[in-house]
Amino acid sequence: MGVNKDIELPILQEEEARELFRQSINYQGDLYSDPRIGTHATDLVRAINGLPSELVRYGKSMHGIMDASFWKVAIDDAASKFSRSRSIEDTLRLIEDDPTLGVIGIWGPGGVGKTHLLKKIQGFFRGRMTVIWVTASKECSVLKVQTQILDDLKLKGDGNMRTQSSMIRGFLENKSFLLLLDDVWERIDLDAIGLPLPLGIEPLNKFKRKVVLTTRFTSVCGGMEVKKQIQVPYLREIEAWELFREKVGDQTLFSPGIEDRARILVTEMKGLPLALVTVGRAMYGKFCADQWDSAIQHMKNSCCIDTNEDPLKMEEEVFRKIMFSYDNLKSGRLKNCFLTCALWPEDYEIHKEELAQCWVGIGLVGVGDIQSPYTKAYSLMGDLTGACLLEGCGESNDWVKLHDVIRDMSLWISCGCGKNNGNWFVHAGVGLDEKIGIPWSSAEYISLMFNKMKKLPFVGHPLKLTVLCLQKNNLDETIIDGVLANAATLTYLDLSYNEIKGIPESICYLLELIHLDLSFNKGIQEVPRSFGNLVKLKFLYLQYSSTQIIPKEVISRLQALEIIHVDIMLVSDFVRSNVYTELSTLNHLKVFGTSVILSDAWTSLHDAADLPIRSLRLDALHGGADLPIGSSSLEASAENNEFHLYDILSLDFAQTTLYDLDIAYDRCVTDITLIHRPEQQPYNFGILSNLTLYDLSAWITVKWMGTSPTSVFPRLTCLTVSDCPNLEHLSWAMYLPCLGELDVEYNHSMQKAFTRYHVDNVWSGLESSQTFPCLKQLRLAKCETLVTIADPDVTFPSLEVLLITVCPELKKLPFNMTSLPQSLKVLRMRDTESWERLELEEGVKSFLQPRLQYS
């Protein structure tokens, strides 16, 4: 058309988009505060991603509609059309306009659509600059990349890396170019290849020199000095449906009885494009409902169970392609860590500490000192997340999960990559199924967790079992005998969260046992004398039981113990003293976790001062359990209703090994005191990271004297205060130097959570200190009297997530135009009413609005 200048219409910012949509729907008033459709309107505007014409079109189509179901359909429709197109738009804009970005990284798991996105970029820029495509793949080298570049540029190389580098540099020196590197597995030296540097946009002659790469590993982005990472997400539900529909065809899809089954099948693939395409092609032309039922069953069952031919070609087309990420893991240990994640149920979010405990018990992570096994395990989880084989989840990222298809691949690998060798059997979280055939005679790993099972079959022959996961069932001690009596090779046994009332004798003769978890079996009151037979036992978990009797010389016989968690608050003073004495004789003991009665904590812990106590619960009620004769009474909860925490701090373990501390279930304590007396040395919780204060119904405040929060808690990172209805404020937490997460819920007295001006503010020099220097997440839930969070001079320089739920009186946030939380990514509130109730400056409201979410 002879255009001399093209002008791109930019997408609208959220406030502009909201207003254009409101005008288009012809709504008079504040659309987004409408209790019927306000939240839906906000979600729809966000799904449209600021495209003006679409905002107008959707606005007109939704005029006068108040039915939430119609709005949900519109939101899903918009999300399917614009979520990925927005990613492409953003990437194109970065390439086109940002002079600082020389290298852009697109990352995500295998099969998620990274190459598809790269091809879109290639098509957009072809003809506008020199575009070069290189498929890097595994074991790529500079010479291989040079060869592909020279072929693309139609230049003839001589096989010498140095001369080919000069040839490429000479050709590209005075050109705008875009190098697309697909499937990068390790760092590639761009200078050695021959790319003219620096990359970016040259300011004088406006040459664009850009590299866009795709990879499965975030570590590659770091090695390639990527300036901007773009993660390719899994498809949303409606996006997944449309892709599947495209591959299977409408004629098949909308045949009688097929569509509902197809939607179930799509749900099983959790938005992984490679799986959707593969299965869609496999189901093309299948008009019989039985064929679809069989496919659904195949997807739902682990491939360890199904011995038939793969009807969906998942093995050939999906698993073997995703498996490259598994093959590239740097060690056999990391591969085994990944495989064990599949022992948990599909879609289950595994707490990181729970997974770390498993890896330690199986022997994948060694115990060096009190914290090292957990630190190492969390590092390995980071490696698996960086390889897109594991996903972080939860607001504070304390949980991980496997994508369903990747979990199926893990089980496929564990079972011999399609050979169905019977070594693994996982039937977790699917409910009780008495017909299921369990390969007791051949399996080495069996997971039946989360099934509410009440019985197990009797097994009359020796087993090869080494790992047995039975947690979260309804099993008692009589039921498990039939299996354990023949499981002499068992090394790992998890029976937590069951109905066991006494430790069966059969456990005491599993002489190869290394890991035993009997926690959360509240009926266990006695440890049998024969328990001392478990001389190879390294890891024992008995917390949240009702243990009262531990015979003498049982613990001292467990000389291999490295980690033990056992509650001894219900035992007599004599038994407790004996437990401490025997634990001190264990030469390999690295970690001890326990609970004691709050009222005489200092006395009962005095003999344990030298033990490596990592986690400690000070508990007044222990769920209402009866205390044994000889224990301190609950009425004597604390002298003058005060609990002197500084006394506990004077014990050696509190300063050197204590990592988790819980104080819970007290009805009498009104004040927790931290008083440093002149005759005492200045103590602190040297490594304490997590502090939980729970169900302290009378607690009002923390009293300080002669010390300060920064001195006492130098490394506290997570503070949880729950069900403390009379607590007046938490101002002392503002100055904790490492606090990253603060959770406050169920409070009925607090009107202002944090203030610099109060009677307890006696910490010399802290009044002018920066507040919350490291706080990333703040959660306030069910604080019924809270009016304002903090004084205006309380700042949150690192805050990323602010969650506010059921705080009906809250009217003020501690933000103004000079103290905006610049790091904030998410502000989550319950509903539009909670948001509209806030009294905010217009500029603050505009800053917060794009970060606002409802739950």
PDB file of C-alpha atoms in Angstrom, residues 20 64 105 142 169 180 213 241 252 263 298-299 308 349-350 380 431 457 484 574 641 669 680 726 738 775 817:
ATOM      1  CA  LEU A  20     -12.823   1.092  27.845  1.00  0.00           C
ATOM      2  CA  GLY A  64     -26.920  -6.570  30.452  1.00  0.00           C
ATOM      3  CA  GLY A 105      15.567 -16.977  27.135  1.00  0.00           C
ATOM      4  CA  VAL A 142      30.575 -24.283  18.615  1.00  0.00           C
ATOM      5  CA  ARG A 169      31.398 -12.004  12.087  1.00  0.00           C
ATOM      6  CA  LEU A 180      17.218 -18.320  17.182  1.00  0.00           C
ATOM      7  CA  LEU A 213      17.037 -19.270  22.868  1.00  0.00           C
ATOM      8  CA  TRP A 241      -9.455 -28.295  24.683  1.00  0.00           C
ATOM      9  CA  THR A 252     -14.971 -37.677  15.997  1.00  0.00           C
ATOM     10  CA  ARG A 263     -13.062 -33.626  28.179  1.00  0.00           C
ATOM     11  CA  HIS A 298      -4.932 -45.961  30.445  1.00  0.00           C
ATOM     12  CA  MET A 299      -4.253 -42.327  31.346  1.00  0.00           C
ATOM     13  CA  ASN A 308      -1.189 -53.930  27.319  1.00  0.00           C
ATOM     14  CA  GLU A 349       1.465 -31.000  46.601  1.00  0.00           C
ATOM     15  CA  ILE A 350       4.362 -32.387  48.626  1.00  0.00           C
ATOM     16  CA  LEU A 380      18.273 -30.826  44.779  1.00  0.00           C
ATOM     17  CA  GLY A 431      -9.164 -44.871  47.164  1.00  0.00           C
ATOM     18  CA  PRO A 457      -3.799 -59.025  52.337  1.00  0.00           C
ATOM     19  CA  LEU A 484       5.591 -57.124  57.644  1.00  0.00           C
ATOM     20  CA  PHE A 574      12.207 -40.435  85.377  1.00  0.00           C
ATOM     21  CA  ASN A 641       1.048 -15.803  83.932  1.00  0.00           C
ATOM     22  CA  VAL A 669       0.142 -17.156  79.684  1.00  0.00           C
ATOM     23  CA  GLN A 680      23.539 -13.444  82.361  1.00  0.00           C
ATOM     24  CA  ASN A 726      -6.022 -11.202  72.689  1.00  0.00           C
ATOM     25  CA  CYS A 738      15.937 -11.907  58.138  1.00  0.00           C
ATOM     26  CA  LEU A 775       9.782  -9.469  54.398  1.00  0.00           C
ATOM     27  CA  MET A 817       3.185   7.749  47.159  1.00  0.00           C
TER      28      MET A 817
END
